[in-house]
Tab-separated table of C-alpha atoms in Angstrom:
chain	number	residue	atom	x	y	z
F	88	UNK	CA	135.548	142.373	146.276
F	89	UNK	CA	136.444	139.422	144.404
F	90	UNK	CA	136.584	137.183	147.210
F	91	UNK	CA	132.916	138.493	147.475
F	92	UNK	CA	131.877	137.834	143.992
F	93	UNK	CA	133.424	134.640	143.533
F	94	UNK	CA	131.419	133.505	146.923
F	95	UNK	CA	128.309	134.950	145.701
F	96	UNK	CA	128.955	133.029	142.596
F	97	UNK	CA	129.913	130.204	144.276
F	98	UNK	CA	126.165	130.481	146.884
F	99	UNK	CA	124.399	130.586	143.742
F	100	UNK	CA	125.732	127.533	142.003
F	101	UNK	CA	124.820	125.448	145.022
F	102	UNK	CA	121.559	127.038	144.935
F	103	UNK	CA	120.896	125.896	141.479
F	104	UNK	CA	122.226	122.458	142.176
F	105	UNK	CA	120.014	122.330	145.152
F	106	UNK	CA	117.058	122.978	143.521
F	107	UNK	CA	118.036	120.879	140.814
F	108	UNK	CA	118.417	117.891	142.473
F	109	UNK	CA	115.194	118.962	144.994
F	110	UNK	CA	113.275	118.754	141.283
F	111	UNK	CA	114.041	115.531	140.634
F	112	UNK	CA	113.849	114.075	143.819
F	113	UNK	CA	111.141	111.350	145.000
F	114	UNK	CA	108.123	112.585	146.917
F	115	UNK	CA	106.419	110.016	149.339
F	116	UNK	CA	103.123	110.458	150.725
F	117	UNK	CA	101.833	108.493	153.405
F	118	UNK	CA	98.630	108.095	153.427
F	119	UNK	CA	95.488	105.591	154.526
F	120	UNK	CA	91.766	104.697	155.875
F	121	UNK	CA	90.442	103.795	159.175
F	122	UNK	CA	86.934	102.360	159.050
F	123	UNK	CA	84.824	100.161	161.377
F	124	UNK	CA	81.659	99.315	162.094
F	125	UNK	CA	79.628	97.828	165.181
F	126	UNK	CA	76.861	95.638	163.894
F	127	UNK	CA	74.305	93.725	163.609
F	128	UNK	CA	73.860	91.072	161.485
F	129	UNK	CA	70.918	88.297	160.800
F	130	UNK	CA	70.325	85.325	158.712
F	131	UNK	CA	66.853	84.493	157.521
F	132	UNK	CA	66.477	81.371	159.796
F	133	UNK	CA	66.958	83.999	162.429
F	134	UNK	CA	70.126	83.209	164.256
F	135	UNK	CA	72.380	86.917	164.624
F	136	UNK	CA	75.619	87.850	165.732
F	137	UNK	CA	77.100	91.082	166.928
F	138	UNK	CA	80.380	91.849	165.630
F	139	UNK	CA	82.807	94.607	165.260
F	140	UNK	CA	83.993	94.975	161.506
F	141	UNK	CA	86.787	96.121	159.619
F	142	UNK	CA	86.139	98.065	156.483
F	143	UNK	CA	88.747	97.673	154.586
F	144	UNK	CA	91.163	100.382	156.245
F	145	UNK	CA	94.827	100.733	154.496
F	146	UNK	CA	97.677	102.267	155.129
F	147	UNK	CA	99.661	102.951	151.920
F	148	UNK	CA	102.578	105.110	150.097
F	149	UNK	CA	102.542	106.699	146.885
F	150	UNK	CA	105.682	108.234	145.384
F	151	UNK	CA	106.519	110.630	142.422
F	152	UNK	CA	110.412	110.815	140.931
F	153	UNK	CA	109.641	113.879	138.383
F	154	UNK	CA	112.042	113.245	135.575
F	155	UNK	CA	111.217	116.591	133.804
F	156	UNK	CA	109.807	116.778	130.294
F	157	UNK	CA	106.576	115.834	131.410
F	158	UNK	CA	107.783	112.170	132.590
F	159	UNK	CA	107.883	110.578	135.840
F	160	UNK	CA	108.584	107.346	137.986
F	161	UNK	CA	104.928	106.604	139.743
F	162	UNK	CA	104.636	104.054	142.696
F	163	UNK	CA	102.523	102.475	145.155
F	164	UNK	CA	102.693	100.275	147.895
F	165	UNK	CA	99.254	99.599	150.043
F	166	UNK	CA	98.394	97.110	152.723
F	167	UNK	CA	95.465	96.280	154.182
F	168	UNK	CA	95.134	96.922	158.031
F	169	UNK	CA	92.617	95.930	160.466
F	170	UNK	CA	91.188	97.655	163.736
F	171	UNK	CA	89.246	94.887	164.878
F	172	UNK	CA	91.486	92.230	166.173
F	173	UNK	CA	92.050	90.216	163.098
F	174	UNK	CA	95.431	90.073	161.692
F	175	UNK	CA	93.933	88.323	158.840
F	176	UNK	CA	95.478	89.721	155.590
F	177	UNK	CA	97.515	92.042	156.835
F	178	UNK	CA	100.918	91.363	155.317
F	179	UNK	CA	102.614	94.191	153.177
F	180	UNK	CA	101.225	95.244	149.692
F	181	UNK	CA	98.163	92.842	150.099
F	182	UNK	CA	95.728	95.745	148.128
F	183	UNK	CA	96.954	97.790	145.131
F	184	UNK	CA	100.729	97.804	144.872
F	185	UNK	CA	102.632	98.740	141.472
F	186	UNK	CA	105.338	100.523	139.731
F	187	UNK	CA	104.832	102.514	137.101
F	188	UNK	CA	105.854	105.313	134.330
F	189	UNK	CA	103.781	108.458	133.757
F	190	UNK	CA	104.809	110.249	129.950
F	191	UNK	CA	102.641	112.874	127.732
F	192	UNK	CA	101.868	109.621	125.949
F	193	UNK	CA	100.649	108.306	128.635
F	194	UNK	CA	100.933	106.403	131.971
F	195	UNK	CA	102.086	102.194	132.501
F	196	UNK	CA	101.776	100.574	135.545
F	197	UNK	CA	102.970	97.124	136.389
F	198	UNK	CA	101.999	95.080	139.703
F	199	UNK	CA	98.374	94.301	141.575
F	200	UNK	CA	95.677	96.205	141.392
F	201	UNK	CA	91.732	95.907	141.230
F	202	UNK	CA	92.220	96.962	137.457
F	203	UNK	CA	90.218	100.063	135.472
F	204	UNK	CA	86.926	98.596	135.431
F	205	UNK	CA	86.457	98.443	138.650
F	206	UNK	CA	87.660	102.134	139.504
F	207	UNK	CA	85.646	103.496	136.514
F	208	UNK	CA	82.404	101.623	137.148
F	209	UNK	CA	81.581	99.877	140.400
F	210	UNK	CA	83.477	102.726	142.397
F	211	UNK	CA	81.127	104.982	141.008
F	212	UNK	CA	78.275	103.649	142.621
F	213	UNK	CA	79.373	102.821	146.211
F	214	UNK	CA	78.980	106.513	147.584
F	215	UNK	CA	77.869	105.568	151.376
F	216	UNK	CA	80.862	103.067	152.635
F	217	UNK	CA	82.969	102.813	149.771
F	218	UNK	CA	81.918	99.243	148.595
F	219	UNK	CA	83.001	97.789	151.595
F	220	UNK	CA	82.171	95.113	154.867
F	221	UNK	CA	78.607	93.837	154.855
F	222	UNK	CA	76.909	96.469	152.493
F	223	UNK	CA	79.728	95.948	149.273
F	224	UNK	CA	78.486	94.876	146.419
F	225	UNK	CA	77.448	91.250	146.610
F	226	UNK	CA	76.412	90.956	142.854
F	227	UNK	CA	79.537	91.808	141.396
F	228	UNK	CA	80.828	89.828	138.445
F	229	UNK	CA	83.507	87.589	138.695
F	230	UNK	CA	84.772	88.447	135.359
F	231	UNK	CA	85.552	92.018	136.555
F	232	UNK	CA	88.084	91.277	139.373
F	233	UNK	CA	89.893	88.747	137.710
F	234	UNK	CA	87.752	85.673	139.110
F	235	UNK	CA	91.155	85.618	141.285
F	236	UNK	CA	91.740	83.475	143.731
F	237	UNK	CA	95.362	83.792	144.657
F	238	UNK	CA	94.942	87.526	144.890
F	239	UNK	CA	92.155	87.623	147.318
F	240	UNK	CA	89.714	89.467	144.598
F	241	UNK	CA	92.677	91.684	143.387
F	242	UNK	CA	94.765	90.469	139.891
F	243	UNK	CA	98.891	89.317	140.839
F	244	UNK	CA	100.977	90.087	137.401
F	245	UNK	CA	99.220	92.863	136.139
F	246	UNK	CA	100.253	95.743	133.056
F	247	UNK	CA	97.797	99.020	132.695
F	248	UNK	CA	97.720	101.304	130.310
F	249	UNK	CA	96.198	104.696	130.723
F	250	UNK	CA	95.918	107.141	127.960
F	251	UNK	CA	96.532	110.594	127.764
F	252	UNK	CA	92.939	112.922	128.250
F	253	UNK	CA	91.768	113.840	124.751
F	254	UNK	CA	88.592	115.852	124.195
F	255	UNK	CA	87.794	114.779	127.329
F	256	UNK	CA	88.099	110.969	126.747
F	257	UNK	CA	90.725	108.405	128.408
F	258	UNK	CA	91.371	105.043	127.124
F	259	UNK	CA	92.700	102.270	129.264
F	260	UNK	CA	93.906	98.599	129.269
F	261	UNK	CA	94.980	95.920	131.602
F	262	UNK	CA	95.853	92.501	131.047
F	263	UNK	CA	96.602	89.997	133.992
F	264	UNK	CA	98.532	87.116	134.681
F	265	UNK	CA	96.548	85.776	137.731
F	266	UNK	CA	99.481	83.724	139.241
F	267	UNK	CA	96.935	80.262	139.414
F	268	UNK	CA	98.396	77.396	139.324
F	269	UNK	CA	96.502	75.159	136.213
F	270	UNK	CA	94.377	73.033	138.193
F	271	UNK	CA	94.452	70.091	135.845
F	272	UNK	CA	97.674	67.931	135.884
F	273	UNK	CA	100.208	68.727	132.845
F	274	UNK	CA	97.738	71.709	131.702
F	275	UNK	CA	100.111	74.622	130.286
F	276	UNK	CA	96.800	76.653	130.081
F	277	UNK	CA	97.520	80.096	132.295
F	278	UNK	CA	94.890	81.996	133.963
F	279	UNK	CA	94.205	85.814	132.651
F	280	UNK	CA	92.537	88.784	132.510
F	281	UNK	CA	91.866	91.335	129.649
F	282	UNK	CA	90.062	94.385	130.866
F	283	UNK	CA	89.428	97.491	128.012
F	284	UNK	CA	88.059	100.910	129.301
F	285	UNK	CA	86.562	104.160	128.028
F	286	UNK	CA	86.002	107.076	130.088
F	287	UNK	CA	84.231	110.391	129.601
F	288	UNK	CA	84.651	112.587	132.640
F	289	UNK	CA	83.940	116.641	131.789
F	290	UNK	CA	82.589	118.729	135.010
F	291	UNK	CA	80.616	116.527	137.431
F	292	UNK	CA	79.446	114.539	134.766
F	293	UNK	CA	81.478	110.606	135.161
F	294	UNK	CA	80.635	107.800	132.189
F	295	UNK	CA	82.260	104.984	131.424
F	296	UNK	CA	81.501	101.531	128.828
F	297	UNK	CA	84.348	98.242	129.550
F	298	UNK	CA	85.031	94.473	128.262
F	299	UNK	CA	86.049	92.097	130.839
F	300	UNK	CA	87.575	88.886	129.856
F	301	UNK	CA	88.560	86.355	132.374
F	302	UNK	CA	89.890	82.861	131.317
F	303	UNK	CA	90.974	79.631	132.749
F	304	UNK	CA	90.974	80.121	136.308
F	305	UNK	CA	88.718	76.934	136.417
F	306	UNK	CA	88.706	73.975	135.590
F	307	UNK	CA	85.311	72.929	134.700
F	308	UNK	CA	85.710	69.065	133.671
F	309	UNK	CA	89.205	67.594	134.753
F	310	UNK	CA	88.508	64.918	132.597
F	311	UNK	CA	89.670	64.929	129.061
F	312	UNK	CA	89.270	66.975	127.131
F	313	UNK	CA	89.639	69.790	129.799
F	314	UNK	CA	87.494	72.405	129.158
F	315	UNK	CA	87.723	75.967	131.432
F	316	UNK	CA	85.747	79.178	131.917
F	317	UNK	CA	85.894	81.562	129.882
F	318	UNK	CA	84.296	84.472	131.794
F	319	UNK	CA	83.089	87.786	130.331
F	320	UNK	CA	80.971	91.385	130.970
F	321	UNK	CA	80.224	94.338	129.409
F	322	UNK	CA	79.539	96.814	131.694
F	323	UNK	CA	78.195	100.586	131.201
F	324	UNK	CA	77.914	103.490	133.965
F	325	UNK	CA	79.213	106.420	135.987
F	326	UNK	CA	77.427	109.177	138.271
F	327	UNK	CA	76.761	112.656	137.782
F	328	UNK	CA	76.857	115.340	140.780
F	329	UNK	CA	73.411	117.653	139.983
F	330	UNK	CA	74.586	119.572	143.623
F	331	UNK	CA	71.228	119.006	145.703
F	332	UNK	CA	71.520	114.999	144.229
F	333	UNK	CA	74.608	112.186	143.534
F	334	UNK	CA	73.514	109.986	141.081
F	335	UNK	CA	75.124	106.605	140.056
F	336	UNK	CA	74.228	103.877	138.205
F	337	UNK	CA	75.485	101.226	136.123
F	338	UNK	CA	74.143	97.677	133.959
F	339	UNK	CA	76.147	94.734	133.402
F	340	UNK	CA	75.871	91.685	130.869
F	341	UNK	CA	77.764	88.981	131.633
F	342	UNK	CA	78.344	85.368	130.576
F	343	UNK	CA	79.306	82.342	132.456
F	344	UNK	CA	80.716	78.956	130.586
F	345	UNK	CA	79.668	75.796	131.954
F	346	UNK	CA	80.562	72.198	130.935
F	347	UNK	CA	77.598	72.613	128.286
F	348	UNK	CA	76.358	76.023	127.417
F	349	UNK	CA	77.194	80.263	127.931
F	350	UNK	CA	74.561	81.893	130.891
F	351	UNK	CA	74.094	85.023	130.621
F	352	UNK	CA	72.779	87.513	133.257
F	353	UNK	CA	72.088	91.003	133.437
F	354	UNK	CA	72.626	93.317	136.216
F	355	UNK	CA	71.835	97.117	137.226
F	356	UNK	CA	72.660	98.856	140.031
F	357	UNK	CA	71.519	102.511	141.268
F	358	UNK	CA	73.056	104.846	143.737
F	359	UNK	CA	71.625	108.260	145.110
F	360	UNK	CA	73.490	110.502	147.552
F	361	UNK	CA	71.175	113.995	148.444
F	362	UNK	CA	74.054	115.882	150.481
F	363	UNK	CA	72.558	118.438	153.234
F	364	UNK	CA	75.240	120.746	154.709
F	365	UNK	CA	77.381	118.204	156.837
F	366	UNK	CA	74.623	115.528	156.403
F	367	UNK	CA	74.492	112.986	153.445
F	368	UNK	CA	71.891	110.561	152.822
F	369	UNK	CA	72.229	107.698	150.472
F	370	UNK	CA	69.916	104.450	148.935
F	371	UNK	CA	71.657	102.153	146.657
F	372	UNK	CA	69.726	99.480	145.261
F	373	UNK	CA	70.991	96.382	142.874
F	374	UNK	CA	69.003	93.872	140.984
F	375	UNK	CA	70.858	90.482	139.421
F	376	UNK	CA	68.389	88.883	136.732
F	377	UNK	CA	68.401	84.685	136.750
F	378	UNK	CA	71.108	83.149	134.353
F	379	UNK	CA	69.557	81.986	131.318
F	380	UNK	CA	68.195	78.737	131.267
F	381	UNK	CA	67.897	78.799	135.053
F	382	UNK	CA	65.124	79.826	137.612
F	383	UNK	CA	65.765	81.189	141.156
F	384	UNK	CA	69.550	82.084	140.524
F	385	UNK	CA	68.634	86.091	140.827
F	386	UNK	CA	69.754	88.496	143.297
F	387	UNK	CA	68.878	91.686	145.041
F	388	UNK	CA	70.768	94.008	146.917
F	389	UNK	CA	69.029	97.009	149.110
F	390	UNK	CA	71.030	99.715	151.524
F	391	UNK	CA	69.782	103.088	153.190
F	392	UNK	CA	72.540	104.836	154.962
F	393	UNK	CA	73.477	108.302	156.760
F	394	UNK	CA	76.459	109.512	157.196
F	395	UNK	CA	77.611	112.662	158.834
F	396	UNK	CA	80.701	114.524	158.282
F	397	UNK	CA	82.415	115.665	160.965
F	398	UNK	CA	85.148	117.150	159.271
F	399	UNK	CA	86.541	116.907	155.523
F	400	UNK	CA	88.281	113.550	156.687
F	401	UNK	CA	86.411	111.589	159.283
F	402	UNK	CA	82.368	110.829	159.622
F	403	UNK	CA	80.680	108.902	161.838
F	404	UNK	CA	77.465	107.188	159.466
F	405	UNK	CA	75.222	104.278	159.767
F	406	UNK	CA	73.277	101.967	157.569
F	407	UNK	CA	70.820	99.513	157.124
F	408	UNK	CA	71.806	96.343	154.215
F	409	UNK	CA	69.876	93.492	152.726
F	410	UNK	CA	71.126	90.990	150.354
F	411	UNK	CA	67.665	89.016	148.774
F	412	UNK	CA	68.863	85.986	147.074
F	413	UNK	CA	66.325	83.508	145.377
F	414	UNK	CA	66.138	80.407	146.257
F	415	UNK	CA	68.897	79.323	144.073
F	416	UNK	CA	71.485	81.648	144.354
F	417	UNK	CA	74.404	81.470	146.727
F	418	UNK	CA	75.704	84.906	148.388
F	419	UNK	CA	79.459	82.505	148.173
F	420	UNK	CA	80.382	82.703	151.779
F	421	UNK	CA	83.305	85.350	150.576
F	422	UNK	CA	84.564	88.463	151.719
F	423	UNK	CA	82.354	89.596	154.793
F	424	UNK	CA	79.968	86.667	155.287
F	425	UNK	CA	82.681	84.036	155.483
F	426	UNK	CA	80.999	83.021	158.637
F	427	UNK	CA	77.915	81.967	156.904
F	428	UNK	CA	79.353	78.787	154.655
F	429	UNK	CA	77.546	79.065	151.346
F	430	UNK	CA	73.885	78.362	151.836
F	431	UNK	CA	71.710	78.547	148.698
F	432	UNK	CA	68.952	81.137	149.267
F	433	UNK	CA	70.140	82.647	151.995
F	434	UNK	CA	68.788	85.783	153.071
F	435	UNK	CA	70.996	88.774	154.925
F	436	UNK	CA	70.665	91.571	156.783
F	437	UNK	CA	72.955	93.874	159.056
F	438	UNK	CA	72.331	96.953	160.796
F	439	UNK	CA	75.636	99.206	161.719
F	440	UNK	CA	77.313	102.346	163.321
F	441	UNK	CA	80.654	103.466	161.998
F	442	UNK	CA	83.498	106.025	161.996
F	443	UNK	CA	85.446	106.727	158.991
F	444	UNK	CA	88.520	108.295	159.390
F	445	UNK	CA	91.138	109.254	156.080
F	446	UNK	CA	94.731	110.613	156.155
């Protein structure tokens, strides 16, 4: 009977050890997107090209190491994947990759990310493809991502801080060491970002006001004395689900340095989703004012789209996207329209079918 008891004991020690150690084990999730498009897309002058695109699909992991007491090692690792021949980009942790420690005081992460403002603003208002391919936003500010080169529109070096939710309200902070090499000889000068968020987020109802500072990623005048941007926005907005209607909208103010004066510009962007059983429709319109002190340097941005959910995970959609630029204005040749050089004035238009696919 002893032998018994002792066994029994013995069973439930390992039990409890078991689960111990289960507790505090990590938990990896594998997860990603799959998202193309067949379109077509036109220049002004009139020449077109068919292409099939990539829209940004990822495969990433995220894991949890609960530490009990409310505390826990966070990470992710996330790479960029493409399903339309390119192998462009595709090396590991080329999107938002970081480490990080979740407390009741809060959560730190350290590595490369897109930052808070981007997540609690311009995320917001990208319902019909995600802000990605040849209907993302082509207004953007540079001053939000980091004006990054080396990290392909994400910031290298990165710490965030994201509060705890209090009455409904989260504060957060990022600051950025952009890994850019000083482009003036013997400058000690280092490129960074300082990005400050506050969120409001009770029932469907999103908000959200930021500061973006990004400095000395360019170098303006590399005679002496050097002088380097300084580059800056203050962006409000969010979305709000009303059931029968999406909305989501946002304005920006943002400054530019130049060699001899501060432009600034303002920019507003709007974003309607009216969801019909599987069926979702979706405009999203964006207007970029000139730069003060300039003329023809404005911007607009127009998409109607449909998308169609085939199941909680995949839909099959299509849209129609046109970028208006005045005469002045470049679209940058970035990102999507890399093929296009960086015309002044150019106008562009694409027409696409997709499938969306997440796991």
């Amino acid at each position: 009977m002893k032998t018994v008891q002792h066994l029994s004991l013995a069973a439930a020690a390992t039990l409890s050890a078991l689960a111990s150690l289960s507790a505090h084990a990590t938990d990896v999730v594998v997860y990603g997107r799959l998202n193309a498009t067949f379109e077509n897309v036109r220049v002004e002058n009139g020449h077109s090209r068919n292409v099939v695109n990539d829209n940004a699909s990822r495969i990433g992991f995220r894991g949890t190491e609960d530490l009990g007491g409310g505390k826990a090692v966070i990470f992710q690792i996330e790479s960029r994947v493409r399903v339309d021949g390119s192998d462009s980009g595709t090396t590991l942790a080329t999107r938002d990759s970081w480490v990080g420690l979740r407390t009741p005081q809060g959560t730190l992460r350290l590595g490369r990310t897109l930052g808070p403002i981007y997540y609690a603003t311009y995320d917001h208002i990208s319902m019909h493809n995600h802000d990605t391919g040849y209907s993302s936003d082509a207004l953007l500010s540079s001053a939000i991502l980091g004006n990054s080169n080396a990290a392909g529109g994400r910031m290298n070096n990165t710490i965030w801080y994201t509060s705890p939710k209090i009455a409904d309200f989260t504060l957060e902070a990022a600051y950025a060491l952009l890994d850019e090499a000083p482009v003036a000889s013997g400058s000690k000068r280092t490129p960074h970002h300082l990005g400050l968020v506050a969120n409001y987020d009770r029932g469907p109802l999103h908000a959200a006001v930021s500061y973006a500072s990004t400095q000395n990623t360019t170098d303006l005048d590399s005679a002496a004395p050097i002088r380097f941007n300084n580059d800056r926005a203050v962006t409000a907005g969010g979305s709000y689900n009303f059931g029968p209607l999406v909305v989501g909208a946002l304005f920006e103010r943002s400054k530019r340095s130049t060699l001899t004066e501060d432009l600034t510009r303002n920019y507003w962007r709007v974003a309607l989703m009216a969801p019909v059983g599987a069926h979702e429709f979706h405009l999203n319109v964006g207007v970029a004012g000139d730069y003060s002190g300039t003329d023809d340097t404005a911007g607009k941005q127009y998409t109607l789209a449909y998308n169609y959910n085939l199941s909680k995970r995949s839909k099959v959609y299509a849209y129609y996207t046109k970028i208006d630029n005045d005469s002045a204005r470049s679209t940058g040749g970035g990102g999507a329209y890399s093929f296009l050089g960086s015309p002044a004035g150019l106008d562009i238009s694409s027409v696409a079918l997709g499938i969306r696919h997440n796991f």
